[in-house]
CSV table of N, CA and C in Angstrom, one decimal:
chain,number,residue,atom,x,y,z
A,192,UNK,N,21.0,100.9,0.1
A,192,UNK,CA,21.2,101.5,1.4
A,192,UNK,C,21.5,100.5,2.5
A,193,UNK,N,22.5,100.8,3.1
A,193,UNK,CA,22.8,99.5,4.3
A,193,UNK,C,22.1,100.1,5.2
A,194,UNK,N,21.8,98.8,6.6
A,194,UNK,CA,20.8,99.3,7.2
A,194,UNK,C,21.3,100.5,8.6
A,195,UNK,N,22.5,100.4,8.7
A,195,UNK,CA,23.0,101.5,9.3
A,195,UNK,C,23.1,102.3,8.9
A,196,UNK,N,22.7,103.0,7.5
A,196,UNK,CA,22.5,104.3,7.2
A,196,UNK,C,21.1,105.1,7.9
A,197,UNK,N,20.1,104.3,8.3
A,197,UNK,CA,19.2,104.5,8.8
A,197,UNK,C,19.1,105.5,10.0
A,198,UNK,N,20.4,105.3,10.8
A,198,UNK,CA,20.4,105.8,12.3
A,198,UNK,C,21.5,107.2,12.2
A,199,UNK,N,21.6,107.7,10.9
A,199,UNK,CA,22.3,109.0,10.9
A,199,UNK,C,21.6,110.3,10.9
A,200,UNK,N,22.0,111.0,11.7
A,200,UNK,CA,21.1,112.9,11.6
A,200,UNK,C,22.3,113.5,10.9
A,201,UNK,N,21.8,114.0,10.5
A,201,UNK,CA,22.3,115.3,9.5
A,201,UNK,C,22.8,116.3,10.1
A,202,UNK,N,23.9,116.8,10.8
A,202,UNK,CA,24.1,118.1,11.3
A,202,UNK,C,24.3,119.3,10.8
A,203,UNK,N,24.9,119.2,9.7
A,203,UNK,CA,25.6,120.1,9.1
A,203,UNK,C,24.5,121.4,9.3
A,204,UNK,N,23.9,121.3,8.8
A,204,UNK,CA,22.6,122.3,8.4
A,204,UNK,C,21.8,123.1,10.0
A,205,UNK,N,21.8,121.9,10.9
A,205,UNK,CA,21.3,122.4,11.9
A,205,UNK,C,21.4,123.6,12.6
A,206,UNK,N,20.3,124.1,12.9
A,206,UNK,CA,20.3,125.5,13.8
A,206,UNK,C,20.8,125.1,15.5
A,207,UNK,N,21.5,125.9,16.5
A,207,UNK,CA,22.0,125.5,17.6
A,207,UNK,C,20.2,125.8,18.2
A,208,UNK,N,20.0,124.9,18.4
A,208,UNK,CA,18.7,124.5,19.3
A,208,UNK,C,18.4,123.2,19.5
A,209,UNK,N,17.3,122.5,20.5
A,209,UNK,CA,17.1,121.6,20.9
A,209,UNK,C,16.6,120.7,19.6
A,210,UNK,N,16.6,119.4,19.2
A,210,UNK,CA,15.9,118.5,17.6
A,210,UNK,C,15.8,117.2,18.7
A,211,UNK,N,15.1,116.5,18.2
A,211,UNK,CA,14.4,115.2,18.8
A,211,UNK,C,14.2,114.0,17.6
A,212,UNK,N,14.2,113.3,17.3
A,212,UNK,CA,14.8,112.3,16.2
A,212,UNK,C,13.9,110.6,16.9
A,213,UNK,N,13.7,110.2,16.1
A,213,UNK,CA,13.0,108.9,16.8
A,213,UNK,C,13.5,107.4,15.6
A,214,UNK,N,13.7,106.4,16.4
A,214,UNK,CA,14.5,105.4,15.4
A,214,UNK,C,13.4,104.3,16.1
A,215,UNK,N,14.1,103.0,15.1
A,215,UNK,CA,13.3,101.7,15.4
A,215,UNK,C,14.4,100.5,15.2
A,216,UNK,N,14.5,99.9,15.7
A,216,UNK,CA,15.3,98.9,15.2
A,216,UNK,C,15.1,97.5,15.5
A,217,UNK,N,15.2,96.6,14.7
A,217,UNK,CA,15.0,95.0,14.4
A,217,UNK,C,16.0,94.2,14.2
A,218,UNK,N,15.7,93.0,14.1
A,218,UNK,CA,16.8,92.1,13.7
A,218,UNK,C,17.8,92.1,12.8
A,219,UNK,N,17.5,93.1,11.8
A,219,UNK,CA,18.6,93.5,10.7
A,219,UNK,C,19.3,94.2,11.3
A,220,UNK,N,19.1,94.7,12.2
A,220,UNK,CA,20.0,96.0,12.3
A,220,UNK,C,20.9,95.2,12.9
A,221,UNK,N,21.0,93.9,13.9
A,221,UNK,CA,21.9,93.5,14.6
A,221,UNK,C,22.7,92.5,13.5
A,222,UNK,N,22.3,92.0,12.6
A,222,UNK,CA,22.7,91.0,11.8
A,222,UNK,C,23.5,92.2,11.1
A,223,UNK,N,23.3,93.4,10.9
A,223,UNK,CA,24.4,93.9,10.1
A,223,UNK,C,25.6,94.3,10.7
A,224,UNK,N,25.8,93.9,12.4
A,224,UNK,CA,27.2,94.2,12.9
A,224,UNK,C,27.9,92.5,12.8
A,225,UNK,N,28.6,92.5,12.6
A,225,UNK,CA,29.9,91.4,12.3
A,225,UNK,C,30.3,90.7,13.9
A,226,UNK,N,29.9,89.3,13.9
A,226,UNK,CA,29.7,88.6,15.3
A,226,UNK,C,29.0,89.5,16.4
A,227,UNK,N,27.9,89.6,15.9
A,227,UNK,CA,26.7,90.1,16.9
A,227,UNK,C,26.6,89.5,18.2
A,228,UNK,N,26.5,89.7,19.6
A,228,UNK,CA,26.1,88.8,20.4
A,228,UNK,C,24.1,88.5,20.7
A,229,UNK,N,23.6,89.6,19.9
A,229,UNK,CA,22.4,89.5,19.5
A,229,UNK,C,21.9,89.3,18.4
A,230,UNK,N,21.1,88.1,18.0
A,230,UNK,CA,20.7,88.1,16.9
A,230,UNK,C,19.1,88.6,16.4
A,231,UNK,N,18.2,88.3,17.8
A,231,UNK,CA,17.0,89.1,17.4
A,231,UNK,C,16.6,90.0,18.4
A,232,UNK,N,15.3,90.6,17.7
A,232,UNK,CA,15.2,91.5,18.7
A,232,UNK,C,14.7,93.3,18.0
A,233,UNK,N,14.0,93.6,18.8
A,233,UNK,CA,12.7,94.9,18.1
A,233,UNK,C,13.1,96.1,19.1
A,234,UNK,N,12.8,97.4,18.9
A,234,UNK,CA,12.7,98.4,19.8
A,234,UNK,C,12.8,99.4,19.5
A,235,UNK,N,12.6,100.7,19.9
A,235,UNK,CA,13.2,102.0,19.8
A,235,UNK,C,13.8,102.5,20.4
A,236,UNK,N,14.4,103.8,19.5
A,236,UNK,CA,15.1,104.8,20.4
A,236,UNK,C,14.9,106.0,20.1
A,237,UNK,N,14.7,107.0,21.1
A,237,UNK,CA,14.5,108.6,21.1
A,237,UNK,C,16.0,108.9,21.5
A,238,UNK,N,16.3,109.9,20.4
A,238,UNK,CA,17.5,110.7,20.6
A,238,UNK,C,17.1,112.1,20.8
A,239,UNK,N,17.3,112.9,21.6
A,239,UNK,CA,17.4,114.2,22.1
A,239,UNK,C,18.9,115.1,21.7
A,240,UNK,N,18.9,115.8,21.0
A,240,UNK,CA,20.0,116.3,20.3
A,240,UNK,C,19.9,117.7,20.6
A,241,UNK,N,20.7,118.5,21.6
A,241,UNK,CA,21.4,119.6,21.9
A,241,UNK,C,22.5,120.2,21.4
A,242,UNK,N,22.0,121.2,19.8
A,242,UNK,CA,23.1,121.8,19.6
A,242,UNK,C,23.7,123.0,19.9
A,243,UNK,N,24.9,123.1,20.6
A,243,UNK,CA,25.3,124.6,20.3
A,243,UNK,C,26.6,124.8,19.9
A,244,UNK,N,27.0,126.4,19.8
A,244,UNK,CA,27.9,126.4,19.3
A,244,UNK,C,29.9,125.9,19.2
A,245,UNK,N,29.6,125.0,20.5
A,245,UNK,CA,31.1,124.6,20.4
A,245,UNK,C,31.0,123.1,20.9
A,246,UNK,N,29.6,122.0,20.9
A,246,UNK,CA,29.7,121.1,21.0
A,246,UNK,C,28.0,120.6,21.1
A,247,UNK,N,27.7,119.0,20.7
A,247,UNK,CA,26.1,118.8,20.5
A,247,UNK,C,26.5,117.4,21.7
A,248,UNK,N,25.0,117.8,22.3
A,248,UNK,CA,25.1,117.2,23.3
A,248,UNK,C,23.6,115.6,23.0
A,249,UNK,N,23.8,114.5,23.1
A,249,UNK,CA,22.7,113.7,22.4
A,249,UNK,C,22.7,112.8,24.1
A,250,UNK,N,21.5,113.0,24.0
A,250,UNK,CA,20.5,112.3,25.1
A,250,UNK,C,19.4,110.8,24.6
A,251,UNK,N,20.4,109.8,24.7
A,251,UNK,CA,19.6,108.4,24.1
A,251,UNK,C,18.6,107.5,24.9
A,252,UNK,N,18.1,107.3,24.7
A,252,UNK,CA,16.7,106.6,25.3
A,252,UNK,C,16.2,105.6,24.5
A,253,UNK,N,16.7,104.1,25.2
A,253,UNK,CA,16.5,102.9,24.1
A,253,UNK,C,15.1,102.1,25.3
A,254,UNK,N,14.5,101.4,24.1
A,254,UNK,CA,13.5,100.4,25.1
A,254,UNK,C,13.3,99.7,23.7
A,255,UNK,N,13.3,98.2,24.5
A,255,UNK,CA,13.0,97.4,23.5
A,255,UNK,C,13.2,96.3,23.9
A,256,UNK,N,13.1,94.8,23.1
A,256,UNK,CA,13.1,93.4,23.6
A,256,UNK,C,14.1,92.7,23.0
A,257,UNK,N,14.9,91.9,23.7
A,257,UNK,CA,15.8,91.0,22.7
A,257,UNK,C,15.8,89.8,23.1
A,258,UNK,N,15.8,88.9,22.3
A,258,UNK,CA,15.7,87.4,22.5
A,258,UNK,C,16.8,86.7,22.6
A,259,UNK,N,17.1,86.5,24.0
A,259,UNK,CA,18.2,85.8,24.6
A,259,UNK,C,17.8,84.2,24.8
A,260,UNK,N,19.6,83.6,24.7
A,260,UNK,CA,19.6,82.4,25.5
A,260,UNK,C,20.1,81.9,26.4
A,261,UNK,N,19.0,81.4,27.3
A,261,UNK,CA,19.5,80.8,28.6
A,261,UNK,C,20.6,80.2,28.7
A,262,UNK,N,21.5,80.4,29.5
A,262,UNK,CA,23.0,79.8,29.8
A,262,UNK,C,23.0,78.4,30.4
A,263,UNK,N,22.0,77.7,30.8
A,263,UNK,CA,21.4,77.0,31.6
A,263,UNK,C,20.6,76.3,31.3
A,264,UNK,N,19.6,76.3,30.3
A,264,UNK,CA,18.7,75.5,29.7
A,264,UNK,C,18.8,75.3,28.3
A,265,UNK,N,19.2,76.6,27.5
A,265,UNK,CA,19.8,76.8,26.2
A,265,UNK,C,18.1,77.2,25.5
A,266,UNK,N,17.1,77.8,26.1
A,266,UNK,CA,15.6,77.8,25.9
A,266,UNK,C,16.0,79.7,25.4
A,267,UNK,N,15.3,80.1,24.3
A,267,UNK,CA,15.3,81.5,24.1
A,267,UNK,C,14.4,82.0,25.1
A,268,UNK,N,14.3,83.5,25.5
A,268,UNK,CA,13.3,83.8,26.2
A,268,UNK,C,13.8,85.6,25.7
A,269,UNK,N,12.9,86.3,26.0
A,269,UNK,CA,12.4,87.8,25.7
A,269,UNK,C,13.1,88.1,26.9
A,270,UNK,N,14.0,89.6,26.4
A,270,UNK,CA,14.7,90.4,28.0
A,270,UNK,C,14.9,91.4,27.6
A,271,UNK,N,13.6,92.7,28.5
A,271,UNK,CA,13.3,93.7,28.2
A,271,UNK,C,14.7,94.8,28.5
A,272,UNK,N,15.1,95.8,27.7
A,272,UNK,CA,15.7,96.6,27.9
A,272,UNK,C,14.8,98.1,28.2
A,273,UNK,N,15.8,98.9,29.1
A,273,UNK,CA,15.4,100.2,29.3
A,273,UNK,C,16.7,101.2,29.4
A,274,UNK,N,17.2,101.7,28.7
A,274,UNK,CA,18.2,102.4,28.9
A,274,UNK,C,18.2,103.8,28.5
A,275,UNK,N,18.8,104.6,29.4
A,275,UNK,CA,18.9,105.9,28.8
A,275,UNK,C,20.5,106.6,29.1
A,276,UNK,N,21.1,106.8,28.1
A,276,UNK,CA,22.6,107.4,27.8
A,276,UNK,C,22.8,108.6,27.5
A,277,UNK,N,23.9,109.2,27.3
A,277,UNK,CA,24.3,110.4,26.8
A,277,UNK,C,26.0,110.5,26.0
A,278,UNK,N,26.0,111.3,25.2
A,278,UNK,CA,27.0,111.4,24.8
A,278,UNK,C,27.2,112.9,24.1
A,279,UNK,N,28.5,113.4,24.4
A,279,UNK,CA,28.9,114.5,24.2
A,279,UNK,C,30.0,114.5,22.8
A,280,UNK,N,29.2,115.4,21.7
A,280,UNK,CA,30.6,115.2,20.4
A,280,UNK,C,31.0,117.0,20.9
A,281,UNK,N,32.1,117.0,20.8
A,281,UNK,CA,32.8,118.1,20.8
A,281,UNK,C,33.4,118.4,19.3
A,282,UNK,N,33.8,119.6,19.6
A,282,UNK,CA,34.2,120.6,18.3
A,282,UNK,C,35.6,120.6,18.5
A,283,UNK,N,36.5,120.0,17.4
A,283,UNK,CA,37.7,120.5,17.5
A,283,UNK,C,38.5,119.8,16.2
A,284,UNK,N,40.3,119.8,16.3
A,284,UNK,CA,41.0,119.6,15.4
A,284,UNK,C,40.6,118.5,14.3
A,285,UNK,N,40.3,117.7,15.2
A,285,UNK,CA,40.4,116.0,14.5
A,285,UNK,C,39.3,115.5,15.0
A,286,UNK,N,39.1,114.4,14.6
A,286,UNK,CA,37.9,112.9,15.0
A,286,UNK,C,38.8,112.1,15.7
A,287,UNK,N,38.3,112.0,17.0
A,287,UNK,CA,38.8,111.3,17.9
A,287,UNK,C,38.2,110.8,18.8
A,288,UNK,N,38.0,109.4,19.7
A,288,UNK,CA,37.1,109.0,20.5
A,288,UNK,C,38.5,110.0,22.0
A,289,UNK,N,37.9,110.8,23.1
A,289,UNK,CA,38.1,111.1,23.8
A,289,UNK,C,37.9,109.9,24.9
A,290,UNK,N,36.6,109.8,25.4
A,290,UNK,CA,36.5,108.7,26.5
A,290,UNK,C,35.1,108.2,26.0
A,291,UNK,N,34.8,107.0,26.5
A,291,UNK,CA,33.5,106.5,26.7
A,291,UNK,C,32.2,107.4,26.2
A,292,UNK,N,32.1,108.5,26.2
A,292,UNK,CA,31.3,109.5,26.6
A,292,UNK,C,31.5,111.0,25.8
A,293,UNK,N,33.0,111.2,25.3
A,293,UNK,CA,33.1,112.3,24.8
A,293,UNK,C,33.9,111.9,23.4
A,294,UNK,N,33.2,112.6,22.6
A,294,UNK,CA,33.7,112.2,21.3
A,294,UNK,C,34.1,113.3,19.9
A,295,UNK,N,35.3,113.4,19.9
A,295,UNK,CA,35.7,114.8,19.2
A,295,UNK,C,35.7,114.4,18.0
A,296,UNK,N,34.7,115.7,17.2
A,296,UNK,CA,34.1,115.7,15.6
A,296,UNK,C,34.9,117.3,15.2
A,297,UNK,N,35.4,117.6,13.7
A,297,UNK,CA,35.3,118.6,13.1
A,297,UNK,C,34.6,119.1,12.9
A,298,UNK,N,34.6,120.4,12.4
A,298,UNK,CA,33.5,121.4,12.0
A,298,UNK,C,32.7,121.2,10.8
A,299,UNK,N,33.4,119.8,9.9
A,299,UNK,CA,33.2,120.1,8.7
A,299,UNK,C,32.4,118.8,8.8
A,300,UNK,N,32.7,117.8,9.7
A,300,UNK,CA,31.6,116.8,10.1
A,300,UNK,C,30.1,117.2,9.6
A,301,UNK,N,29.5,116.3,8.9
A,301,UNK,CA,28.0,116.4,8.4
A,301,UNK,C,26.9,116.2,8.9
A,302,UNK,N,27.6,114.7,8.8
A,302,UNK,CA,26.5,113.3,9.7
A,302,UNK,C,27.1,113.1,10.7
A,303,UNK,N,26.2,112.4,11.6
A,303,UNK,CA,26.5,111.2,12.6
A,303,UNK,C,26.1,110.2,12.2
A,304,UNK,N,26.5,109.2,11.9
A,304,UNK,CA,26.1,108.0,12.2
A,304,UNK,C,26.2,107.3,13.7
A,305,UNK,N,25.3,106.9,14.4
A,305,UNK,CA,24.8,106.7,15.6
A,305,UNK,C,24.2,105.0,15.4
A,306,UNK,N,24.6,104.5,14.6
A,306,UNK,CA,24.6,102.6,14.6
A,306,UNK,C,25.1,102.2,15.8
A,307,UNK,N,26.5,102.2,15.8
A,307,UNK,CA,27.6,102.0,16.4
A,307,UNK,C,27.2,101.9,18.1
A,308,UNK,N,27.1,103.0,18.4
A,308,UNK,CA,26.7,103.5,19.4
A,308,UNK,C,25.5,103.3,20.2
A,309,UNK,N,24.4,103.0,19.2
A,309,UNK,CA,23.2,102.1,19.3
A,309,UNK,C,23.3,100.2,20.1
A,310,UNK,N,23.9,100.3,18.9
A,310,UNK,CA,24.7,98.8,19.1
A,310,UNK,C,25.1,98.3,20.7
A,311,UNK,N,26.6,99.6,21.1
A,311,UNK,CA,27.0,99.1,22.2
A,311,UNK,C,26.2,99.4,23.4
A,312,UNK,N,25.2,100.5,23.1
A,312,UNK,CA,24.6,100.8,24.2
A,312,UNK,C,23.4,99.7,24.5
A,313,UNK,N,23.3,99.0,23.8
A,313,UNK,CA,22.3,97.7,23.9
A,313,UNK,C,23.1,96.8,24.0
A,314,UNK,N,24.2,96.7,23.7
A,314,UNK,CA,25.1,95.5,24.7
A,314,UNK,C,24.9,95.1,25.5
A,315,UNK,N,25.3,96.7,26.6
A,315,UNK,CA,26.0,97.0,27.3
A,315,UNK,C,24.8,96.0,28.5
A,316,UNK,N,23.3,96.6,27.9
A,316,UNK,CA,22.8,96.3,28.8
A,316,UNK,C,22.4,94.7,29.2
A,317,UNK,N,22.6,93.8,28.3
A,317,UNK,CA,22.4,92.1,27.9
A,317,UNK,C,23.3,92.5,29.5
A,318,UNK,N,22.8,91.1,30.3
A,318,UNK,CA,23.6,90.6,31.4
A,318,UNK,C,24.5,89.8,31.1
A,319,UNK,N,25.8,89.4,31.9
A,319,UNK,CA,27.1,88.8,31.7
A,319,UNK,C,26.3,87.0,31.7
A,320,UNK,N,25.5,87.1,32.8
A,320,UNK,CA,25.0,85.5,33.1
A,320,UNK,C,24.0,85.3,32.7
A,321,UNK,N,22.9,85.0,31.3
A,321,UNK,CA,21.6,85.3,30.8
A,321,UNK,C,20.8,83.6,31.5
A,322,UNK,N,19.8,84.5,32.3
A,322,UNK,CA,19.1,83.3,32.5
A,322,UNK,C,17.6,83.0,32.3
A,323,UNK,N,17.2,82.8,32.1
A,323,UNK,CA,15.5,82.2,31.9
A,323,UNK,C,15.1,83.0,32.6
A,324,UNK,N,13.5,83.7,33.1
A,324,UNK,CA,13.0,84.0,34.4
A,324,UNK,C,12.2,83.2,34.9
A,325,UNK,N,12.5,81.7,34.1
A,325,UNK,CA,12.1,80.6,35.4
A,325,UNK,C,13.1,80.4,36.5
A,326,UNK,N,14.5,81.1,36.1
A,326,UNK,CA,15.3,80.4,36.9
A,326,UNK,C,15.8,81.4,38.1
A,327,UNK,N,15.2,82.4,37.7
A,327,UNK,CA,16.1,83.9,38.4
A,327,UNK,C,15.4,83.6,40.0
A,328,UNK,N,14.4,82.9,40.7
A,328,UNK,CA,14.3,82.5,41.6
A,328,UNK,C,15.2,81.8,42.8
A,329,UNK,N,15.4,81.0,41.7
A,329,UNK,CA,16.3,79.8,42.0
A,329,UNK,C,17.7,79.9,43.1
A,330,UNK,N,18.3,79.5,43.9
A,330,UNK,CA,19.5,79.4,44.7
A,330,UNK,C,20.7,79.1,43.3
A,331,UNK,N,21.4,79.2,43.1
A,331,UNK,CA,23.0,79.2,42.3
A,331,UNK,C,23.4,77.8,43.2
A,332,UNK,N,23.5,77.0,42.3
A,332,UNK,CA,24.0,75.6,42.7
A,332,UNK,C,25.6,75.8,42.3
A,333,UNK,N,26.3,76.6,41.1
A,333,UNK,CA,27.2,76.9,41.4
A,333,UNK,C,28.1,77.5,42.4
A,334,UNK,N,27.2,78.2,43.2
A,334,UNK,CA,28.1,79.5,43.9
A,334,UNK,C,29.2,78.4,44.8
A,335,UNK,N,30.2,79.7,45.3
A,335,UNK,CA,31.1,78.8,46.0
A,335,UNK,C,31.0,79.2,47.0
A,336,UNK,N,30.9,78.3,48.3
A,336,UNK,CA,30.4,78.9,49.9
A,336,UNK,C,31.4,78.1,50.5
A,337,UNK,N,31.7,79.3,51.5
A,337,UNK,CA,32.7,79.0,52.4
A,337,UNK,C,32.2,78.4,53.2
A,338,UNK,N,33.0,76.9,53.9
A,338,UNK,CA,32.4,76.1,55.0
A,338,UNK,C,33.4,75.8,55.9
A,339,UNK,N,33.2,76.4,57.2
A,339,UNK,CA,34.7,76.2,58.2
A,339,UNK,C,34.7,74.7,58.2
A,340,UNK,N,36.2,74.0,58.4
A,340,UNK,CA,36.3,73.0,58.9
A,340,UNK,C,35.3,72.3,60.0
A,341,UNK,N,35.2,72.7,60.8
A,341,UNK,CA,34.5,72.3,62.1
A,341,UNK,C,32.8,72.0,62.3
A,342,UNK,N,32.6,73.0,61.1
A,342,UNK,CA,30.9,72.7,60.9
A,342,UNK,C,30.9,71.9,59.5
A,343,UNK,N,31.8,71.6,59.1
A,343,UNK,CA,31.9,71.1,57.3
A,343,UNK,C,30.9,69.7,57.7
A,344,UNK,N,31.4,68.6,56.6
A,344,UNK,CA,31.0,67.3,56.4
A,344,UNK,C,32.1,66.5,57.3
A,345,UNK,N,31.8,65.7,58.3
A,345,UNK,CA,33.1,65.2,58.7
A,345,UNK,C,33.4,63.5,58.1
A,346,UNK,N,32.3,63.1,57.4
A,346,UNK,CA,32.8,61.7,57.2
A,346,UNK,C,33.3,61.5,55.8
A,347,UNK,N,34.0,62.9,54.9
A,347,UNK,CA,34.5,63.4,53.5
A,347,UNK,C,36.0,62.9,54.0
A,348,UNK,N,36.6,62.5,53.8
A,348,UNK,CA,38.0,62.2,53.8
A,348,UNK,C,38.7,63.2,53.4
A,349,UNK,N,39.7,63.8,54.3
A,349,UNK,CA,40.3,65.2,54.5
A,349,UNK,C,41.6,65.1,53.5
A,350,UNK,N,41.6,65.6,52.6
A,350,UNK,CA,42.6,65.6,51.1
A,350,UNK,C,44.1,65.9,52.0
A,351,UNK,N,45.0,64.9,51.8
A,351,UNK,CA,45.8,64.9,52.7
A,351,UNK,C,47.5,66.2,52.6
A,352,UNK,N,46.9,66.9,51.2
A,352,UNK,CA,47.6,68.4,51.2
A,352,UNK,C,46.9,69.3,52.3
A,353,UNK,N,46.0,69.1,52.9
A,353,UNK,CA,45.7,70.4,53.6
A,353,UNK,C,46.8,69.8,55.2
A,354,UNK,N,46.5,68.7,55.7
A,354,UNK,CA,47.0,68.1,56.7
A,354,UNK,C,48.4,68.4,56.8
A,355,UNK,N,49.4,68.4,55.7
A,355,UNK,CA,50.7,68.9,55.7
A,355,UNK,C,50.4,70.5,55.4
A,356,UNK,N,49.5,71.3,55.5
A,356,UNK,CA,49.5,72.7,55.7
A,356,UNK,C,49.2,73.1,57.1
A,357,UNK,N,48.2,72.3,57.7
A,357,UNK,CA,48.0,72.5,59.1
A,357,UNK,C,49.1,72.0,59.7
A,358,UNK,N,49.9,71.1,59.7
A,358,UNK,CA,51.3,71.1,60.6
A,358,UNK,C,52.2,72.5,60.1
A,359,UNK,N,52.8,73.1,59.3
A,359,UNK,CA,53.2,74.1,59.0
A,359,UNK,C,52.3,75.5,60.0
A,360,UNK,N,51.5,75.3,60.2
A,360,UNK,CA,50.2,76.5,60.7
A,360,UNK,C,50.6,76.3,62.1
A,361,UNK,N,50.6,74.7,62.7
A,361,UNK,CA,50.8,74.7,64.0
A,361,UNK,C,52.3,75.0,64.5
A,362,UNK,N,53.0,75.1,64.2
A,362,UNK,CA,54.5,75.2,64.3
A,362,UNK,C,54.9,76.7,64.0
């Protein structure tokens, strides 16, 4: 059994009423998607699953921890997730991702498998810039700040392209 078989409900069978479903997920589960940007990491998730008769509506609710690396120190540290999503499968001709959010299944559709979708919705939530929470204090020695000429540094030697742009400015 791969470990993504784990996170599928069974529709076919279902009665059009409210089902509630509870999952767990660990480090395998990330190591079985193909260049992971997470490699460890524990949590669950409560799915809320609304069926009726012309589309099921699933209400996801992830919490859990993943062990990131600082961009900046290169030190692992724990970064808690809390997320709660939704997704709508619709009923119709074919299997088709519609948008982000809506996702068209046949009638004859059985399972869900909900890996996938596990996955990106715990992506989604990792920050673009991962930092320590020693550092999240801290001022950005990167940032780029605007400094008028006038208040700048004046004993920096003035890079002599701007000087042929201020005669063009003054003219």
């Amino acid at each position: 059994m791969k470990e993504t078989d784990k996170f599928q409900i069974d529709i076919f069978k279902l009665k059009n009423a409210k089902h509630e479903y509870d999952f767990e997920f660990d480090s395998n589960f990330f190591a079985s998607f193909e260049g992971s940007i997470i490699e460890k990491g524990h949590g669950s998730i409560r799915v809320l699953l609304d069926k009726t008769e012309s589309f099921i509506t699933l209400t996801i609710t992830i919490s859990g921890v993943e062990e990131l690396i600082c961009d900046r120190s290169l030190d692992p540290f724990d970064f808690s997730i809390e997320s709660s999503r939704s997704i709508l499968f619709k009923y119709g001709e074919e299997e088709k991702e519609i948008d982000d959010e809506i996702i068209m299944i046949t009638r004859s559709t059985q399972r869900l498998n909900l890996a996938q979708y596990f996955y990106e919705f715990i992506g989604i939530e990792i920050p673009m810039k991962r930092l320590h929470p020693r550092y999240v204090d801290e001022t950005e020695e990167d940032e780029m700040v605007y400094t008028d000429e006038n208040t700048g540094n004046k004993d920096r030697a003035a890079d002599p392209r701007w000087a042929a742009l201020k005669k063009l400015k003054e003219n």
